[in-house]
């Protein structure tokens, strides 16, 4: 079986590694160069997209910000899974909010801003504080603004206007203004749906972000009420999109209610723990769905956590002395804030997992993982309270 992945980053790499035992060959379309490459070596295989499409039995994507012409070409081949509309929804918050409304899914109060009049109206209709997110270009904390009150509104508007003016010509830009949610914690659900409409979901994960970027995800046994609520949201969205593959949904937990923050039509950073914490990882399950193979189990086999490595190209070798610890590098060149790799660690119990996480936190350089130790300490305290 041959699969072409749109995008040639670490997610394509991990898909290729996960499904090699299934005799599924992955090639990746590098959107920056226009070449089709081997995602493990970056060696050029084909010189254009057309050759990649001809090679493939199926086409999928590792990220959502793909130009619409490329999506249209792949959709026309009849091989693209999930469909182009689902990928577009993940790349445009306007479409995402419309989808959530169609599915009657709870999310933050919001307003779409395309003009100064829209901006002023949002300030009058929504409650402060506000977070404003680019509809098209924002990710990992970029393309976002925060407003505590009206005192800095004009300054923020001028920055947004400059953002609009500097955007790609011919593309209508917008910002989504949202009321900030006083949430208890951030959680996410990764699930998978096949072409027959069958769905499976992994357990909800507890997430911690540092400077707008995911830094830690913890998967343990969860509140069944929240798990059921999250699965209902997943099933509703996946059905509306006629989705095929892995889909991730980020939530704010407010008491016993989950509010959708955003969706990602692809394998997701908060699902990397599945490589060590589930019988079938998210990467394999995504390709199983895309290639019409039976879905694999999504049950938690042991409490597991993932720590992102951001902007560092080395970590102490001693971390591998911590039991049930696995290190995953992405083969990238070092750059500040860049996702360079991740660490997975597991335990027989949640308490053992927390203990091993603290061992890792004590070994990792504090300058690069400055929020890790206090976060893990808080997690340990929550287990004993």
XYZ file of C-alpha atoms in Angstrom:
385
model
C 0.000 0.000 0.000
C 1.355 3.448 -0.942
C 0.341 6.651 0.832
C 1.249 10.255 0.049
C 1.286 12.639 3.023
C 0.827 16.354 2.389
C 3.594 17.855 4.501
C 7.071 16.501 5.226
C 7.546 17.237 8.928
C 7.767 15.136 12.076
C 4.184 13.848 11.877
C 4.799 12.354 8.421
C 8.022 10.874 9.812
C 6.206 9.228 12.730
C 3.480 7.906 10.424
C 6.169 6.278 8.254
C 7.863 4.684 11.256
C 4.579 3.397 12.692
C 3.248 1.665 9.579
C 6.389 0.168 8.062
C 5.537 -3.190 9.736
C 2.175 -3.098 7.912
C 4.027 -2.805 4.581
C 2.592 0.675 4.009
C 5.036 2.912 2.133
C 4.878 6.605 3.001
C 6.070 9.431 0.788
C 5.692 13.079 1.784
C 4.932 16.152 -0.320
C 7.192 18.993 0.815
C 4.971 22.050 0.292
C 7.937 24.437 0.404
C 9.990 22.769 -2.346
C 7.229 21.047 -4.337
C 9.151 17.768 -4.202
C 7.933 14.411 -2.950
C 10.441 13.024 -0.452
C 11.135 10.075 1.802
C 9.980 11.404 5.219
C 12.750 9.501 7.025
C 15.727 10.583 4.900
C 14.385 13.694 3.072
C 15.738 12.186 -0.155
C 13.798 13.381 -3.216
C 11.640 10.622 -4.724
C 9.524 12.588 -7.227
C 9.904 16.121 -8.540
C 6.273 17.171 -8.416
C 2.894 16.542 -6.827
C 1.436 14.858 -9.909
C 3.959 12.019 -9.668
C 3.220 11.651 -5.963
C -0.529 11.402 -6.610
C 0.061 8.752 -9.289
C 2.231 6.761 -6.846
C -0.357 6.834 -4.070
C -3.261 4.532 -3.309
C -4.392 7.101 -0.735
C -3.450 10.675 0.196
C -3.619 12.255 3.651
C -2.198 15.307 5.437
C 0.018 16.017 8.440
C -1.054 19.661 8.794
C -4.009 21.823 7.835
C -2.454 24.959 6.345
C -2.270 23.610 2.793
C -3.026 25.823 -0.193
C -6.466 25.231 -1.649
C -5.219 24.426 -5.137
C -3.147 21.539 -3.804
C -6.151 20.297 -1.839
C -8.407 20.586 -4.913
C -5.951 18.613 -7.032
C -5.711 15.856 -4.440
C -9.474 15.804 -3.875
C -10.059 15.417 -7.620
C -7.918 12.256 -7.573
C -10.492 10.566 -5.308
C -7.675 9.470 -2.985
C -7.678 12.198 -0.291
C -8.623 11.204 3.277
C -9.892 13.114 5.172
C -11.589 15.167 2.444
C -10.360 18.633 1.538
C -13.230 20.385 3.347
C -12.269 18.780 6.658
C -8.665 19.918 6.213
C -9.831 23.443 5.325
C -11.956 23.591 8.487
C -8.871 22.878 10.578
C -6.980 25.672 8.838
C -9.620 28.401 9.049
C -11.169 29.305 12.389
C -14.167 30.889 10.617
C -15.062 27.521 9.116
C -14.295 25.823 12.417
C -16.700 28.058 14.360
C -19.398 27.499 11.734
C -18.921 23.734 12.065
C -19.230 23.881 15.853
C -22.470 25.832 15.476
C -23.831 23.264 12.995
C -23.005 20.469 15.442
C -24.455 22.397 18.429
C -21.139 21.977 20.239
C -20.395 24.252 23.192
C -17.492 26.672 22.717
C -16.431 30.162 23.844
C -18.544 33.207 22.988
C -16.931 34.791 19.940
C -17.177 37.200 17.023
C -15.499 37.198 13.620
C -13.540 40.384 12.897
C -12.755 41.479 9.342
C -13.076 45.275 9.715
C -12.628 48.018 12.310
C -16.426 48.112 12.708
C -16.393 44.377 13.546
C -13.606 45.017 16.069
C -15.523 47.808 17.806
C -18.682 45.706 17.872
C -16.818 42.787 19.441
C -15.519 45.038 22.220
C -19.081 46.110 22.987
C -20.737 42.692 22.731
C -18.178 40.403 24.398
C -16.921 40.434 27.969
C -13.293 41.109 28.827
C -10.701 39.696 28.878
C -10.566 38.714 25.204
C -8.197 36.613 23.138
C -8.011 37.361 19.425
C -6.764 34.652 17.071
C -5.909 34.828 13.395
C -8.461 32.842 11.413
C -5.828 31.473 9.028
C -2.278 31.771 10.227
C -2.184 31.391 14.004
C -0.714 28.297 15.686
C 1.506 27.457 18.680
C 0.695 30.818 20.272
C 1.460 32.859 17.131
C -1.001 35.233 15.450
C -2.729 35.951 18.751
C -3.490 39.043 20.805
C -4.903 39.522 24.303
C -7.066 42.353 25.549
C -7.699 42.804 29.269
C -9.798 45.939 28.728
C -10.357 48.761 26.237
C -7.315 50.805 27.250
C -5.013 49.105 24.717
C -7.711 48.411 22.115
C -6.481 50.937 19.558
C -2.928 49.651 19.792
C -4.103 46.061 19.304
C -6.291 47.064 16.354
C -3.360 48.753 14.595
C -1.318 45.581 15.068
C -4.163 43.456 13.679
C -4.580 45.822 10.723
C -0.869 45.536 9.947
C -1.267 41.767 10.150
C -4.132 41.943 7.632
C -2.182 44.258 5.321
C 0.891 42.034 5.402
C -1.021 38.858 4.643
C -1.159 36.931 1.408
C -2.774 38.997 -1.317
C -6.105 37.770 -2.626
C -6.865 35.924 0.637
C -9.443 37.516 2.915
C -8.005 37.588 6.423
C -9.927 37.693 9.669
C -9.491 37.411 13.409
C -11.724 35.547 15.843
C -12.371 37.439 19.083
C -13.213 35.069 21.942
C -14.158 35.615 25.538
C -11.397 34.049 27.602
C -12.706 31.009 29.445
C -11.905 30.659 33.191
C -11.183 26.962 32.783
C -10.093 24.411 35.364
C -7.721 22.666 32.985
C -7.010 22.053 29.304
C -7.722 18.577 27.954
C -7.827 16.988 24.534
C -9.341 13.974 22.859
C -7.758 12.093 19.972
C -10.074 9.759 18.083
C -10.246 7.881 14.802
C -13.065 7.226 12.311
C -13.006 4.826 9.375
C -14.728 5.121 6.004
C -17.677 3.048 7.298
C -18.358 5.513 10.116
C -16.924 3.397 12.952
C -15.196 5.442 15.655
C -12.809 4.796 18.525
C -11.332 7.359 20.914
C -8.309 7.429 23.183
C -8.711 8.623 26.798
C -8.821 12.348 27.440
C -5.387 13.796 28.112
C -4.540 16.584 30.526
C -2.404 19.250 28.818
C -0.101 22.015 29.950
C 1.046 24.814 27.639
C 4.145 26.975 27.991
C 4.218 30.280 26.099
C 1.278 29.093 23.996
C 2.940 25.789 23.004
C 2.013 22.357 24.352
C 4.697 21.213 26.779
C 3.195 18.227 28.642
C 0.327 15.771 28.001
C -0.699 13.199 30.601
C -2.961 10.237 29.826
C -4.440 8.346 32.773
C -7.758 6.843 33.766
C -10.330 9.618 33.352
C -13.697 10.809 34.570
C -16.203 8.709 32.632
C -18.710 11.574 32.468
C -16.156 13.805 30.761
C -14.951 10.966 28.531
C -18.503 10.278 27.332
C -19.127 13.981 26.747
C -15.916 14.298 24.727
C -16.712 11.224 22.640
C -20.170 12.600 21.824
C -18.544 15.794 20.564
C -16.033 13.782 18.534
C -18.734 11.623 16.964
C -20.871 14.652 16.096
C -18.030 16.551 14.410
C -16.588 13.488 12.646
C -20.007 12.521 11.284
C -20.733 16.058 10.053
C -17.419 16.068 8.164
C -17.786 12.449 6.988
C -14.298 12.196 8.413
C -11.755 9.449 7.743
C -8.621 9.259 9.892
C -7.457 10.650 13.225
C -9.077 13.860 14.477
C -8.033 15.756 17.610
C -10.232 18.089 19.661
C -8.857 20.479 22.284
C -11.187 21.383 25.153
C -11.400 23.731 28.103
C -12.803 21.921 31.146
C -15.080 24.169 33.197
C -16.432 22.141 36.099
C -18.165 19.153 34.525
C -18.559 20.820 31.117
C -16.196 20.694 28.148
C -15.957 23.653 25.772
C -14.250 23.095 22.426
C -11.186 25.283 21.963
C -10.157 24.047 18.513
C -9.997 20.981 16.307
C -7.102 19.507 14.345
C -7.867 17.245 11.343
C -4.744 15.106 11.728
C -2.587 13.241 14.194
C -1.829 15.567 17.087
C 0.959 16.516 19.489
C -1.211 15.636 22.506
C -1.548 12.093 21.129
C 2.169 11.288 20.983
C 1.857 9.429 24.305
C -0.036 6.686 22.416
C 3.300 5.392 21.096
C 3.972 3.904 24.553
C 0.584 4.048 26.285
C -1.733 2.254 23.840
C -1.666 -0.983 21.856
C -2.155 0.993 18.631
C -0.644 4.470 18.416
C -2.440 7.373 16.755
C -0.086 7.270 13.740
C -0.846 3.645 12.937
C -4.575 4.124 13.561
C -4.678 7.118 11.226
C -3.176 5.066 8.395
C -5.377 2.070 9.231
C -8.438 4.277 8.745
C -7.083 5.938 5.596
C -6.144 2.577 4.038
C -9.394 0.782 4.975
C -7.723 -1.523 7.489
C -9.461 -2.500 10.762
C -8.996 0.072 13.524
C -6.704 -0.828 16.425
C -7.446 -0.624 20.140
C -7.395 2.847 21.668
C -7.573 1.678 25.290
C -5.019 2.956 27.781
C -2.674 0.093 28.683
C -0.711 2.079 31.305
C -0.617 5.700 32.524
C 1.684 7.601 30.152
C 2.894 11.168 29.664
C 4.613 13.114 26.882
C 7.077 15.974 27.374
C 7.834 18.182 24.379
C 11.456 19.116 23.677
C 11.338 22.717 22.459
C 14.338 24.467 20.896
C 16.912 21.941 22.196
C 18.886 19.425 20.115
C 20.158 17.416 23.075
C 19.023 16.227 26.489
C 21.023 14.396 29.173
C 21.519 10.725 28.311
C 20.707 9.968 31.951
C 17.006 10.399 31.268
C 17.088 6.953 29.658
C 17.914 5.526 33.101
C 14.378 6.400 34.161
C 12.286 3.270 33.720
C 9.785 3.128 30.827
C 11.198 6.267 29.208
C 11.425 6.598 25.421
C 13.113 9.418 23.497
C 11.849 10.498 20.057
C 13.919 12.945 17.977
C 12.582 14.534 14.773
C 15.886 15.110 12.962
C 15.441 18.895 12.796
C 17.976 21.702 12.926
C 17.951 23.649 16.179
C 15.812 26.794 16.416
C 14.417 28.618 19.439
C 10.959 27.346 20.373
C 10.950 24.678 17.632
C 9.498 21.234 18.358
C 12.657 19.137 18.175
C 11.423 15.916 19.739
C 9.521 14.475 22.673
C 9.941 12.161 25.640
C 7.355 9.531 26.587
C 7.310 7.983 30.044
C 4.952 5.408 31.545
C 4.129 3.890 34.935
C 2.124 1.001 36.308
C 0.062 3.498 38.292
C -0.598 7.213 38.164
C 1.525 7.707 41.286
C 4.449 5.857 39.706
C 4.072 7.911 36.528
C 4.151 11.140 38.563
C 7.283 9.961 40.369
C 9.048 9.178 37.090
C 7.984 12.523 35.634
C 9.635 14.276 38.573
C 12.813 12.226 38.066
C 12.871 13.465 34.467
C 12.156 17.042 35.524
C 15.160 16.925 37.877
C 17.434 15.647 35.086
C 16.339 17.965 32.267
C 17.987 21.429 32.059
C 15.850 23.895 34.002
C 16.524 26.764 31.578
C 14.916 24.826 28.719
C 12.177 23.151 30.785
C 11.516 25.952 33.266
C 7.816 25.212 33.841
C 8.140 21.437 33.998
C 9.126 20.938 37.640
C 6.416 23.171 39.181
C 3.782 21.663 36.886
C 4.741 18.095 37.850
C 4.825 19.089 41.528
C 1.283 20.414 41.175
C 0.244 17.212 39.440
C 1.708 15.124 42.284
C -0.128 17.220 44.841
C -3.411 16.746 42.991
C -3.003 12.960 43.315
C -2.578 13.115 47.086
C -5.383 15.600 47.732
